[in-house]
PDB file of C-alpha atoms in Angstrom:
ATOM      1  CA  UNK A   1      11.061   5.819  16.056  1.00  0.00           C
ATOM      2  CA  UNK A   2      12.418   6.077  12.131  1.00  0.00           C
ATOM      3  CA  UNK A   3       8.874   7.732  11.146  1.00  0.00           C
ATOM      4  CA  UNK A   4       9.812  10.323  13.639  1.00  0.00           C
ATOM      5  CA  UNK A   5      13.277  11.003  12.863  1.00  0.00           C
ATOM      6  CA  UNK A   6      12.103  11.091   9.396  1.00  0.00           C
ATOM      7  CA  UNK A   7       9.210  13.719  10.445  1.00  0.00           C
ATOM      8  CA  UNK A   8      12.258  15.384  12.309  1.00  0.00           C
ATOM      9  CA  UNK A   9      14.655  15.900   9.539  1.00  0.00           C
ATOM     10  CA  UNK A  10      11.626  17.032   6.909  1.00  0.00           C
ATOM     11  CA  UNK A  11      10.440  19.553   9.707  1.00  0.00           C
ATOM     12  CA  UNK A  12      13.803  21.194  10.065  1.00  0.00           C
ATOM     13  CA  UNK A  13      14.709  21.508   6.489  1.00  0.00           C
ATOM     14  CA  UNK A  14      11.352  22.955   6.165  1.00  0.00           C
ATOM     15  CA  UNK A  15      12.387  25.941   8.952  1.00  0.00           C
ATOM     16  CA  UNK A  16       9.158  24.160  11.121  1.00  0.00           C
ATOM     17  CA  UNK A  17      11.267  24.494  14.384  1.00  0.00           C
ATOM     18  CA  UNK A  18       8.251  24.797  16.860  1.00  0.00           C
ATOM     19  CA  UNK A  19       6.382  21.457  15.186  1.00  0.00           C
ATOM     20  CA  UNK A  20       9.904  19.907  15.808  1.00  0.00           C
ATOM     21  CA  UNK A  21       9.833  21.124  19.602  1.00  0.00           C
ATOM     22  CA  UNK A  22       6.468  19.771  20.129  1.00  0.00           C
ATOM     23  CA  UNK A  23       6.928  16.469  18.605  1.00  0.00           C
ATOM     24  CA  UNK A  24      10.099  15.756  20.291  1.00  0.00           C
ATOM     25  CA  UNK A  25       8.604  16.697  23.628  1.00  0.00           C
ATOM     26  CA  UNK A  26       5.693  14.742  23.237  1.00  0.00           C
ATOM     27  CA  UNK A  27       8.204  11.838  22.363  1.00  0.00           C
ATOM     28  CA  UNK A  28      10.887  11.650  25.104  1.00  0.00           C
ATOM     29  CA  UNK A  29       8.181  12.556  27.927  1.00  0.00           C
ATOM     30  CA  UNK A  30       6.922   8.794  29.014  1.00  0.00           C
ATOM     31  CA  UNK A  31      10.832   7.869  28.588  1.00  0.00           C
ATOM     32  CA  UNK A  32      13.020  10.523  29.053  1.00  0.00           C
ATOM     33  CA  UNK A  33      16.030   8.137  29.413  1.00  0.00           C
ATOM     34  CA  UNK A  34      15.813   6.229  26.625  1.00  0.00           C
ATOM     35  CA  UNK A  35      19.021   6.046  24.665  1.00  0.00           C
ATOM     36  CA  UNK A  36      16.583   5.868  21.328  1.00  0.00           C
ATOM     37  CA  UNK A  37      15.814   9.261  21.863  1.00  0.00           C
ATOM     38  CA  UNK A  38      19.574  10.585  21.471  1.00  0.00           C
ATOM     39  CA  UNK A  39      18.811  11.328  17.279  1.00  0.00           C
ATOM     40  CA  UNK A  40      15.314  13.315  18.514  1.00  0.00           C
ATOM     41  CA  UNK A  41      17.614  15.137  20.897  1.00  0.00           C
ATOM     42  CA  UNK A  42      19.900  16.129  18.721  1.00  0.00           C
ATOM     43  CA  UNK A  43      17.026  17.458  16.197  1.00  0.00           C
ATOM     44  CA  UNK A  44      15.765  19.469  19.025  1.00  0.00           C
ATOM     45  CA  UNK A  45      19.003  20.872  20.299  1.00  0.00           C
ATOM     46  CA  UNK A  46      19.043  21.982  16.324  1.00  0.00           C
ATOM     47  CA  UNK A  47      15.344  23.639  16.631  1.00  0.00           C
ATOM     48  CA  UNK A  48      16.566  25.511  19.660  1.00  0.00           C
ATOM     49  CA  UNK A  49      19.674  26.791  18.184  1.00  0.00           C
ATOM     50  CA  UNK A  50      17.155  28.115  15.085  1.00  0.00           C
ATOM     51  CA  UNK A  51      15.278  29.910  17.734  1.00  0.00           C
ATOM     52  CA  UNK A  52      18.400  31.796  19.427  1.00  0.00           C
ATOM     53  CA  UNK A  53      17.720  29.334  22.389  1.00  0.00           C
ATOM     54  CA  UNK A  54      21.222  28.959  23.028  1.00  0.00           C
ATOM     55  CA  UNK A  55      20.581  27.767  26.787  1.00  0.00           C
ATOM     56  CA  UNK A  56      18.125  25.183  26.292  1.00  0.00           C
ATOM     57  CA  UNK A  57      19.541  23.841  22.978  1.00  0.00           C
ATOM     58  CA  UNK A  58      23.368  23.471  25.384  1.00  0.00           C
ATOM     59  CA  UNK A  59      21.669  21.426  27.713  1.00  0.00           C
ATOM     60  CA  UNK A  60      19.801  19.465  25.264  1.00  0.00           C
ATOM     61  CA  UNK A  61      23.030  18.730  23.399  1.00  0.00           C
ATOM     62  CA  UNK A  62      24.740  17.543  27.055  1.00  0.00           C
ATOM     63  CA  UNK A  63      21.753  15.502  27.656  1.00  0.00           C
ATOM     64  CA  UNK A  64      21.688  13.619  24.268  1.00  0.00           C
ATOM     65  CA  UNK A  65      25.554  13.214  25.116  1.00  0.00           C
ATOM     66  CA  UNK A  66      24.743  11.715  28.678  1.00  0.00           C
ATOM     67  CA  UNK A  67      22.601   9.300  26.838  1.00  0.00           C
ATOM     68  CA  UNK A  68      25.187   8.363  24.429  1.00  0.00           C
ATOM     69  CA  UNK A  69      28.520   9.050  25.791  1.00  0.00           C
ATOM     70  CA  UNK A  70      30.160   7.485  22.123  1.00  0.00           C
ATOM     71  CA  UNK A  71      27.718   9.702  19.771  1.00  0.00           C
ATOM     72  CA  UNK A  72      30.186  11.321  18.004  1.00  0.00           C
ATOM     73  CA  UNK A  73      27.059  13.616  16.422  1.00  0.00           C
ATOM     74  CA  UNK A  74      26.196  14.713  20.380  1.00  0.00           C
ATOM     75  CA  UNK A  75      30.150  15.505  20.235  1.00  0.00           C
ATOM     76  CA  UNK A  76      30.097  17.443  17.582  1.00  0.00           C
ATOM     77  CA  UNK A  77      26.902  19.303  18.133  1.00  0.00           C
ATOM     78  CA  UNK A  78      27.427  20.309  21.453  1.00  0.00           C
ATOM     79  CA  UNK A  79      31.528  21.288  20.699  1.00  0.00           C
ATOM     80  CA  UNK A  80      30.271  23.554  18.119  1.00  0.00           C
ATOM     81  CA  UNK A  81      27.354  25.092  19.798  1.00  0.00           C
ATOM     82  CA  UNK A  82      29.476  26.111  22.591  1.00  0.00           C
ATOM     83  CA  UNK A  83      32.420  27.123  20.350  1.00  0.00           C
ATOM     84  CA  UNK A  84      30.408  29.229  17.688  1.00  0.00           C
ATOM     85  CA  UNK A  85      27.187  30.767  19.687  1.00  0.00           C
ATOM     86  CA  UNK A  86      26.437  34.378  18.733  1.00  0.00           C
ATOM     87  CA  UNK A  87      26.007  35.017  22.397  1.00  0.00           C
ATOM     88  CA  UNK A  88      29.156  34.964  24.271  1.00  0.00           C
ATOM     89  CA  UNK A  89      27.454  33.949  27.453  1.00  0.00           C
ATOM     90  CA  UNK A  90      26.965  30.311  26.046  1.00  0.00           C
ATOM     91  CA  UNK A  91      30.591  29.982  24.306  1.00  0.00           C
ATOM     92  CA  UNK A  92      32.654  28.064  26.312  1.00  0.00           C
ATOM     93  CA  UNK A  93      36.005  27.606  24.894  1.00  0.00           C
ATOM     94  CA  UNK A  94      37.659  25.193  27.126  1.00  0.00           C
ATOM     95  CA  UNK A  95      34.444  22.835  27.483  1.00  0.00           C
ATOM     96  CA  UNK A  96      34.048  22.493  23.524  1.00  0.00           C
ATOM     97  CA  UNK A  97      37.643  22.074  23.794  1.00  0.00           C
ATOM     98  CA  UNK A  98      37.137  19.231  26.181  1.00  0.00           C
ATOM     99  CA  UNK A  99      34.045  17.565  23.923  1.00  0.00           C
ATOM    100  CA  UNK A 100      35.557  17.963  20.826  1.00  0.00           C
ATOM    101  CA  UNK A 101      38.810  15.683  21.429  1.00  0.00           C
ATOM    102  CA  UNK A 102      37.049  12.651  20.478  1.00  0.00           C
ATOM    103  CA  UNK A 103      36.003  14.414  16.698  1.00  0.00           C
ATOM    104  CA  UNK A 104      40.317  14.628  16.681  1.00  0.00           C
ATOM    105  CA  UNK A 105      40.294  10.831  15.747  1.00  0.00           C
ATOM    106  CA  UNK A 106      37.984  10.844  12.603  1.00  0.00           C
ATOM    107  CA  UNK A 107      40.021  12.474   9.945  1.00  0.00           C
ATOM    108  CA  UNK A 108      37.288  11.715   7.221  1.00  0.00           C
ATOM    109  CA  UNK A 109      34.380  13.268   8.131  1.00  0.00           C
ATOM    110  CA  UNK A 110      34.585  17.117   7.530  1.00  0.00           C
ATOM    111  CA  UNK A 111      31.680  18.537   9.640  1.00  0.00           C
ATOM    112  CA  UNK A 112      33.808  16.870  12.852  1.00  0.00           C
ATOM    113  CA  UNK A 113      36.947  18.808  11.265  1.00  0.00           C
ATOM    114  CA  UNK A 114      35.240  22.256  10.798  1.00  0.00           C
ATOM    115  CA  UNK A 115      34.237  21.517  14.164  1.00  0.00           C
ATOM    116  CA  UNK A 116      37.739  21.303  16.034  1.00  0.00           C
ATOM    117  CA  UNK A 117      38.970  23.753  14.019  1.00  0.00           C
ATOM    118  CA  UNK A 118      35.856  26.370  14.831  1.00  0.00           C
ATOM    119  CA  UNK A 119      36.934  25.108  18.797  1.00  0.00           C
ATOM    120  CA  UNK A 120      40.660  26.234  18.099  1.00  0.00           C
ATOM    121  CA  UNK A 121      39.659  29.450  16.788  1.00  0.00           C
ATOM    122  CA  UNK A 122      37.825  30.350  19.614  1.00  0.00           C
ATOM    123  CA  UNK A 123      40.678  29.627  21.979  1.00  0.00           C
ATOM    124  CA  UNK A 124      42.834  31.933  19.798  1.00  0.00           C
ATOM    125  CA  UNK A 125      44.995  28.977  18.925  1.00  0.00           C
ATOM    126  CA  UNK A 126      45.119  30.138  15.474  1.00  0.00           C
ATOM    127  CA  UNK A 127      47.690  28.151  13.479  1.00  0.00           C
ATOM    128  CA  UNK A 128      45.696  24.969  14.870  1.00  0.00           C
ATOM    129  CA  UNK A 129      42.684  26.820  13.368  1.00  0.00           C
ATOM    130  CA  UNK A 130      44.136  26.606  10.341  1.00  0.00           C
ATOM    131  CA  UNK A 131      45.478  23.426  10.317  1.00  0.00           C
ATOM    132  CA  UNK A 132      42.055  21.941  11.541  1.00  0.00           C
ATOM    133  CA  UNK A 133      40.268  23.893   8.854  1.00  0.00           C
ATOM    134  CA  UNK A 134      42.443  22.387   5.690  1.00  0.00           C
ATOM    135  CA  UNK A 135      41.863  19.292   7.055  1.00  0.00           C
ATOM    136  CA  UNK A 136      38.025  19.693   6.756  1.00  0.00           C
ATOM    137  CA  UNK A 137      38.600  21.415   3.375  1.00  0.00           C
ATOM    138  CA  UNK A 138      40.677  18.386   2.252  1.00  0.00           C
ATOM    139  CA  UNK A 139      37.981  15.716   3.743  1.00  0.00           C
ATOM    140  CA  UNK A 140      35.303  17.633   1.953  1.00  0.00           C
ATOM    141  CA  UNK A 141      37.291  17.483  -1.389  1.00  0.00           C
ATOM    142  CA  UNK A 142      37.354  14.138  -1.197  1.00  0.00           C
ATOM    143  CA  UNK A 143      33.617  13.161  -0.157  1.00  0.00           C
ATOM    144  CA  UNK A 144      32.636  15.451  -3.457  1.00  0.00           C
ATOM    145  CA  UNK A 145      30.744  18.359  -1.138  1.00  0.00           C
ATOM    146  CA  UNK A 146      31.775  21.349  -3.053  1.00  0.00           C
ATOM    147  CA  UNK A 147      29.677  23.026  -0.859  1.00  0.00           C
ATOM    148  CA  UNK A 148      31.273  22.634   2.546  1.00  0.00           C
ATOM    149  CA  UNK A 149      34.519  22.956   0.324  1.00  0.00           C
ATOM    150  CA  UNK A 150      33.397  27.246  -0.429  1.00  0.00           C
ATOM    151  CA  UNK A 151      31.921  27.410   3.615  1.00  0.00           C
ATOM    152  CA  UNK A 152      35.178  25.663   5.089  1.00  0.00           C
ATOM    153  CA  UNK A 153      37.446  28.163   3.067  1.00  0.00           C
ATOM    154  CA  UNK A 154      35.159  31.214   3.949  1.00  0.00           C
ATOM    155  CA  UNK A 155      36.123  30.353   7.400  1.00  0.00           C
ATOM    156  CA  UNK A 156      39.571  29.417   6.436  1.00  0.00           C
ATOM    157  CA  UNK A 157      40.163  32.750   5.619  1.00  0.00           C
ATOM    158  CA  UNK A 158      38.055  34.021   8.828  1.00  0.00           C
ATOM    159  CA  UNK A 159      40.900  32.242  10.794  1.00  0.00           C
ATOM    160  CA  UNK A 160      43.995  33.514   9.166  1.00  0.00           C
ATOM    161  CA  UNK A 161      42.722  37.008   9.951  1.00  0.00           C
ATOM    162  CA  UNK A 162      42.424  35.485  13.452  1.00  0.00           C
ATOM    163  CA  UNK A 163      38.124  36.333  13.279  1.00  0.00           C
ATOM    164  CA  UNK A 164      37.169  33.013  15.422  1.00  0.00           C
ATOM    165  CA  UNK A 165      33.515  31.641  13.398  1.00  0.00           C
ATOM    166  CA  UNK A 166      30.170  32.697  14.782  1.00  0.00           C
ATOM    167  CA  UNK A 167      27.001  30.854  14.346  1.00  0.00           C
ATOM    168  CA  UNK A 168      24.506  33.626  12.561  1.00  0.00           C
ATOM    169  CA  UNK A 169      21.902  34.576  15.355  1.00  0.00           C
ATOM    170  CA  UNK A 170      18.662  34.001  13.983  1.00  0.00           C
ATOM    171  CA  UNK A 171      15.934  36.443  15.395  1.00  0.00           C
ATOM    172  CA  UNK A 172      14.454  36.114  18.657  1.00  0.00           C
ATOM    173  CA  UNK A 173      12.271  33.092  19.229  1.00  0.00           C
ATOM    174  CA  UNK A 174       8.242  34.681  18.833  1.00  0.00           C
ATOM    175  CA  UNK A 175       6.284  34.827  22.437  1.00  0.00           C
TER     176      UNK A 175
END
């Protein structure tokens, strides 16, 4: 199970989204309940959403979170998936709203922040944009990512000009 989630992460920060379908296919298939599978989900769901398959990569984010009702990273995915998708047929502000409540109670972990705030801003709740947003920009300070520091203001910004954060659309998935 680590050798794959190893293979997993390598694949997707080599852009290898397909390989990562297959293998993660090929691994859940003899147990598709297994709660071990919840990290291989959660890779997939990410392959999808590289591929503009905004439908599949939803439900594959909900199922990881069946699986693991307490997997704050199924939270976070899905909240944000449904909160930031390109396509506005697969946003769903009061659902992320809904999933993301639990990210509310980890004040330390940035992505989780950028998350809730990302979910404000596309309810229109603004000011909790904000707020939610300098929290993440404060909790990256902190952790050293100087990186997520220059994204999280980029969107900071986005949100005081009331412009709710979309995930860039990748091009269309090859036949």
């Amino acid at each position: 199970a680590e050798s794959l989630d190893g293979l997993i992460t390598v694949l997707l920060k080599l852009g290898r989204y397909d390989e990562v379908i297959l293998e993660v296919e090929d691994a859940i298939a003899s147990r598709p309940d297994d709660t071990l599978h919840v990290p291989f989900l959660l890779g997939l769901g990410e392959a999808l959403t590289k591929r503009a398959e905004w439908e599949r990569a939803i439900a594959t984010f909900r199922r990881a979170l069946d699986l693991a009702p307490d997997s704050l990273d199924a939270v976070n995915q899905l909240a944000w998936t449904l909160a930031t998708a390109p396509d506005d047929r697969f946003r769903n502000g009061p659902e992320a709203t809904e999933v993301a409540r639990a990210l509310e109670k980890d004040e330390s972990n940035s992505i989780y922040l950028d998350t809730v705030a990302a979910v404000r801003a596309e309810n229109g709740l603004w000011d909790e944009a904000i707020e939610w947003e300098q929290k993440a920009i404060t909790a990256a300070h902190k952790a050293s990512q100087p990186a997520r520091v220059q994204e999280f203001r980029q969107r900071l910004a986005n949100y005081q000009q009331k412009q709710p954060y979309r995930t860039l659309a990748p091009s269309a998935p090859s036949k």
